[in-house]
Short mmCIF file of C-alpha atoms and ligand atoms in Angstrom, two decimals:
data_model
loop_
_atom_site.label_atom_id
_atom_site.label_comp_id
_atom_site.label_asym_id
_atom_site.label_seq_id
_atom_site.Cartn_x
_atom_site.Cartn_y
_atom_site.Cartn_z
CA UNK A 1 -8.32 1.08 22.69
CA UNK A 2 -10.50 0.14 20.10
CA UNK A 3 -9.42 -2.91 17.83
CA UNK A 4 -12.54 -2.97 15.76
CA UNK A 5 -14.00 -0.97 12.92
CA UNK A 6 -17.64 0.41 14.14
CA UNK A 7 -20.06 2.07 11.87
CA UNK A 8 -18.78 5.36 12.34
CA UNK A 9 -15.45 4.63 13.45
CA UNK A 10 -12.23 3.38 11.98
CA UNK A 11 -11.04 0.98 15.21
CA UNK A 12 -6.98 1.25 15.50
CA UNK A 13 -5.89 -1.83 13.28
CA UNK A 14 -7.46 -0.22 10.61
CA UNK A 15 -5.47 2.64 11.09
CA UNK A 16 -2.34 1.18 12.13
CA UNK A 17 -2.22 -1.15 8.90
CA UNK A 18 -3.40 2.09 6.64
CA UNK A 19 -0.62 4.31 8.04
CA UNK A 20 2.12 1.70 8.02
CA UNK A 21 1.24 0.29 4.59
CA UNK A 22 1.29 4.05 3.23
CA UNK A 23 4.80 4.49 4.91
CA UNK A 24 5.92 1.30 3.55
CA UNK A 25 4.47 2.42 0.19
CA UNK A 26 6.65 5.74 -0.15
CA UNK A 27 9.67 4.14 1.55
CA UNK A 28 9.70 1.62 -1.02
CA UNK A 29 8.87 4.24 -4.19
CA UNK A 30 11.95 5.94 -3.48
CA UNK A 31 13.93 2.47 -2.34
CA UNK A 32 13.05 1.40 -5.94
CA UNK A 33 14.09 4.50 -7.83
CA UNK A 34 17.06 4.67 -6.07
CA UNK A 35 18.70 1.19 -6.23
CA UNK A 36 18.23 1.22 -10.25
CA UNK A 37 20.96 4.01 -10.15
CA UNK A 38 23.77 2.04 -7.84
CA UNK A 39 26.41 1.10 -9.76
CA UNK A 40 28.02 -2.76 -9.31
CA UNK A 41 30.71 -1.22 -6.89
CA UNK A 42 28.33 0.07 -4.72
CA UNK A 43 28.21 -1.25 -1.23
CA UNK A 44 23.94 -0.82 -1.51
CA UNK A 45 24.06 -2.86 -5.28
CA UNK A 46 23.24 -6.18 -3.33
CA UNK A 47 21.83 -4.92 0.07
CA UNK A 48 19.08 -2.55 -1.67
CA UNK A 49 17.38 -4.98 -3.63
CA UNK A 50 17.60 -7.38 -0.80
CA UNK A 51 16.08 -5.19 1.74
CA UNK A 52 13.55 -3.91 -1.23
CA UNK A 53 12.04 -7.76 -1.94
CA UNK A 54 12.32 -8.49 1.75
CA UNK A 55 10.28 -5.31 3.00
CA UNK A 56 7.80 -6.30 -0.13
CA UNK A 57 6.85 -9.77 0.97
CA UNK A 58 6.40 -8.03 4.44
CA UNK A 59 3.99 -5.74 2.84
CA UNK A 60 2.10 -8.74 0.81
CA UNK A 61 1.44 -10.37 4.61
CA UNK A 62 0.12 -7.38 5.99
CA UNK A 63 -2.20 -6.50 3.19
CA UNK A 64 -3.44 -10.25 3.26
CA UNK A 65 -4.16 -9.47 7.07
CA UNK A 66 -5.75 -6.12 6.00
CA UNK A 67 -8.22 -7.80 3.15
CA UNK A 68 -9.32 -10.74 5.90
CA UNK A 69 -9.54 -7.44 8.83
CA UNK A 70 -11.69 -5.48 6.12
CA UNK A 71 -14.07 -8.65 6.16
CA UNK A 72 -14.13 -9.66 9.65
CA UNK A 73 -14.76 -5.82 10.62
CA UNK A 74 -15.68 -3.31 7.79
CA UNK A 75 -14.97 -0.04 7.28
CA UNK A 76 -17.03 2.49 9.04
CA UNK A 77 -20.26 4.11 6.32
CA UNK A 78 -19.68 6.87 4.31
CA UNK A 79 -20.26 10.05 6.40
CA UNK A 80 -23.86 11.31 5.61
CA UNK A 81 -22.16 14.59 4.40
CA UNK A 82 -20.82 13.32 1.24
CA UNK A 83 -22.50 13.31 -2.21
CA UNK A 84 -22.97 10.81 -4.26
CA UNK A 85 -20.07 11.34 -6.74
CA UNK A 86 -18.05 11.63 -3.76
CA UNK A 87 -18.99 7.77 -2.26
CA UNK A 88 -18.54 6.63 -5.82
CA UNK A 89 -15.14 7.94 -6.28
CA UNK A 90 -13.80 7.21 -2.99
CA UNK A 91 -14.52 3.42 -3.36
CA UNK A 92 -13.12 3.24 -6.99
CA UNK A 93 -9.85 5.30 -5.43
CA UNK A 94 -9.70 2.74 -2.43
CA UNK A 95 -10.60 -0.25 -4.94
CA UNK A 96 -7.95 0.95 -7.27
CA UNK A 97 -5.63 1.16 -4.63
CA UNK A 98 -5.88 -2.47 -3.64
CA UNK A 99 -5.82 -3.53 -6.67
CA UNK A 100 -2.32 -1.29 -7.45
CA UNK A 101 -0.58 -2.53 -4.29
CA UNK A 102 -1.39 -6.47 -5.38
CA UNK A 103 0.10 -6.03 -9.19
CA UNK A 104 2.86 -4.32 -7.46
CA UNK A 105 3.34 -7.29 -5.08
CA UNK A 106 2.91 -9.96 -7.37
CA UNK A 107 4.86 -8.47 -10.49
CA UNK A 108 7.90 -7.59 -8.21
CA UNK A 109 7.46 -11.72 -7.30
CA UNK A 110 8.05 -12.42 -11.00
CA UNK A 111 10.69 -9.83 -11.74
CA UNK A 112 13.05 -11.32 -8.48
CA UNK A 113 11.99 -15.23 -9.24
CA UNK A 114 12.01 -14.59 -13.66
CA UNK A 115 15.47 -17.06 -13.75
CA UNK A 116 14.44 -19.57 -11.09
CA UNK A 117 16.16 -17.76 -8.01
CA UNK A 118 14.17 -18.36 -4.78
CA UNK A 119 13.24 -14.59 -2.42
CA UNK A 120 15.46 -14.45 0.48
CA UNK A 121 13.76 -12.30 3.52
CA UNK A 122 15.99 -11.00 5.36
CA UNK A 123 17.75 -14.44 5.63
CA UNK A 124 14.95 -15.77 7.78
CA UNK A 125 13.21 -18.44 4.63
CA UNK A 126 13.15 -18.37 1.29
CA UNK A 127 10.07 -18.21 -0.51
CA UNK A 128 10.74 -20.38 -3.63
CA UNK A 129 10.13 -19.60 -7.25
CA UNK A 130 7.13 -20.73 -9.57
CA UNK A 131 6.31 -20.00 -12.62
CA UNK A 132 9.65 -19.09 -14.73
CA UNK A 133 9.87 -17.84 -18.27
CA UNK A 134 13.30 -16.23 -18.56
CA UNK A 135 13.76 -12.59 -20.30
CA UNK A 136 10.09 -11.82 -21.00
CA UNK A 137 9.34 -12.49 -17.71
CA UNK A 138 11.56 -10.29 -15.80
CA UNK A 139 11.11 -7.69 -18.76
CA UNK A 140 7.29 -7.88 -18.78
CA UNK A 141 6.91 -7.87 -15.05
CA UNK A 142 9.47 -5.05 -14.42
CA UNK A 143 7.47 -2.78 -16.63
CA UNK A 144 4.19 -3.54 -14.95
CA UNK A 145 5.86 -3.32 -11.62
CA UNK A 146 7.15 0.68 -12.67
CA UNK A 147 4.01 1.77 -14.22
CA UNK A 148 1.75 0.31 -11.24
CA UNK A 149 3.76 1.93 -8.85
CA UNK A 150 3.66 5.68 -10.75
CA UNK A 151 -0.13 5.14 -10.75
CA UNK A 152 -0.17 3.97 -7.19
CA UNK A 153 1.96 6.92 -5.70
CA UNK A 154 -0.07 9.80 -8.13
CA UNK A 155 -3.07 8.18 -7.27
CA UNK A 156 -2.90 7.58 -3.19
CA UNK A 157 -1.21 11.64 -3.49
CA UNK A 158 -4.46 12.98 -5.16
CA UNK A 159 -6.55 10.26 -2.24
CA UNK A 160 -4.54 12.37 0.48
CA UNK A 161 -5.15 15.50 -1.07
CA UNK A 162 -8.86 14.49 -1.28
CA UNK A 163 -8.27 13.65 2.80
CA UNK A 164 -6.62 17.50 3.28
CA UNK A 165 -9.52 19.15 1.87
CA UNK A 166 -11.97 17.46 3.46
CA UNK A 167 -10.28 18.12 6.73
CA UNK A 168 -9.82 21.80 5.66
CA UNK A 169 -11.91 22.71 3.15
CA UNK A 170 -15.04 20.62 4.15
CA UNK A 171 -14.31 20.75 7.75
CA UNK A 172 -15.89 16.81 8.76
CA UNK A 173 -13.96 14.10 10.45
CA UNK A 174 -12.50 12.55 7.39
CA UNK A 175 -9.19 12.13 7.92
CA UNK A 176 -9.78 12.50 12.21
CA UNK A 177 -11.09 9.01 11.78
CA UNK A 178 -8.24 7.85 9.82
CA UNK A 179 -6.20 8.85 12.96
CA UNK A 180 -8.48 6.74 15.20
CA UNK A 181 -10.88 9.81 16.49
CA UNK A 182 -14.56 9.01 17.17
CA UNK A 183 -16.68 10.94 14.67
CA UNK A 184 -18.35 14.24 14.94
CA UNK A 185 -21.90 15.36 13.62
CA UNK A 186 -20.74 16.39 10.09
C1 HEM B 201 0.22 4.61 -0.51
C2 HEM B 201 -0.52 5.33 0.28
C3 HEM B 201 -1.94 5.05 0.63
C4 HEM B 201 -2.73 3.96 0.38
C5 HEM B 201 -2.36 2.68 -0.35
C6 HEM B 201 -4.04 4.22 0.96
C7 HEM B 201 -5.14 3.36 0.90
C8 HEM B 201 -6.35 3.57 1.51
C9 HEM B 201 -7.48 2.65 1.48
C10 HEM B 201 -7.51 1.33 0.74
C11 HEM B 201 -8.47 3.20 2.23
C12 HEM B 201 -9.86 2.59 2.53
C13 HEM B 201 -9.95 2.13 3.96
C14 HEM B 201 -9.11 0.91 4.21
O1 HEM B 201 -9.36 -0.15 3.61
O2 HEM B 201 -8.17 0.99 5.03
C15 HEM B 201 -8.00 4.47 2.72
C16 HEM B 201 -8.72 5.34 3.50
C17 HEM B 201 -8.28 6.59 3.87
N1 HEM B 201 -7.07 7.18 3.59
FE1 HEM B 201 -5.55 6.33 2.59
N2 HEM B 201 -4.02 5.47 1.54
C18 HEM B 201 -2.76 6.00 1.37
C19 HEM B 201 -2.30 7.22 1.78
C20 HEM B 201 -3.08 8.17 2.43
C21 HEM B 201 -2.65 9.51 2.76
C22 HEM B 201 -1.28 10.09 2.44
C23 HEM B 201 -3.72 10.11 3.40
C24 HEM B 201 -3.88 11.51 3.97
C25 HEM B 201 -3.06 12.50 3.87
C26 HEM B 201 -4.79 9.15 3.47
C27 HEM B 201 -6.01 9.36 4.06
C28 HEM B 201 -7.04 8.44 4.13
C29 HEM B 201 -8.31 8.68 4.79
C30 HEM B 201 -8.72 9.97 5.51
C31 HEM B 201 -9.10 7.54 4.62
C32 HEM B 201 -10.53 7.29 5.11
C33 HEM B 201 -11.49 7.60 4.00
C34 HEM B 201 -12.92 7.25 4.38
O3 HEM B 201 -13.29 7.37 5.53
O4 HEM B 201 -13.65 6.85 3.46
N3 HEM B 201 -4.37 7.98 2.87
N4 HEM B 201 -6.71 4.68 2.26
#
């Protein structure tokens, strides 16, 4: 097994944390567009919102973890294949990404803490709320919390679509090293 990223090679907590944040990412799209629609005499009205704030705090840990991994061992280079417009736009896309997932993070914090109400995970502790401006807060936040997550979900689509056709169209080891696999020539 290999833990660490080498030049060439995404090591597997790289790719476990990429995989599971990506599942975690969808899981919670449709989580979040579904729970808006549950009436109050719905057995999911409290559970689904619950279980949507607890799995996001989850998610804020792990990406922590995944910025301090990215430091301590960095991504493999940029396989000598691609052009230059293609290095640029895969660091904006993975940039962007980051950046997407963190106002999603934070901006759900501010929609579930906007009247002073502490985050319950799954029972376990309570992480307690901070700043607290009532009604614009949870209004403001909830709308930056929707849009973010649109462009996340279009954007990381069109980032695996990129993945597909390097894998098919371009034929290098693109998205084999995103499973884990050592590279090839190309
Ligand atoms: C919400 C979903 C996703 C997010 C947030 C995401 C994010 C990222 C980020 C930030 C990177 C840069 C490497 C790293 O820091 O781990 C990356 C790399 C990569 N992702 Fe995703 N990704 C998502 C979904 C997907 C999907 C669905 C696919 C393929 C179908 C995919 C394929 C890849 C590949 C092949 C790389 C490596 C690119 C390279 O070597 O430069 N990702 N992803």
């Amino acid at each position: 097994m290999l833990l660490q990223n080498t030049s060439k090679q995404f090591g597997h907590v790289s790719v476990l944390i990429h995989w599971l944040i990506a599942l975690a990412v969808y899981g919670m799209f449709i989580l979040g567009l579904w729970m808006v629609t549950l009436s109050y005499y719905d057995s999911w009205y409290h559970r689904a919102p619950e279980l949507h704030k607890s799995i996001g705090f989850l998610i804020f840990i792990v990406m922590i973890i995944r910025v301090i991994w990215r430091f301590i061992s960095p991504p493999p280079k940029p396989l000598s294949s691609y052009s230059q417009l293609t290095r640029i736009s895969a660091k904006l896309a993975h940039f962007t990404l980051f950046i997407a997932l963190f106002g999603i993070l934070f901006s759900g914090y501010f929609i579930s803490t906007a009247d002073g109400q502490s985050i319950s995970v799954f029972g376990w502790f309570e992480i307690p709320a901070t700043l607290v401006k009532q009604g614009v807060q949870a209004d403001t936040a909830g709308i930056i919390h929707l849009y973010l997550a649109w462009l996340l979900v279009i954007l990381s689509l069109l980032h695996g679509l990129a993945a597909l056709k390097h894998h098919f169209i371009d034929r290098d080891s693109t998205l084999k090293r995103m499973f884990g696999f050592p590279p090839d020539t190309k």
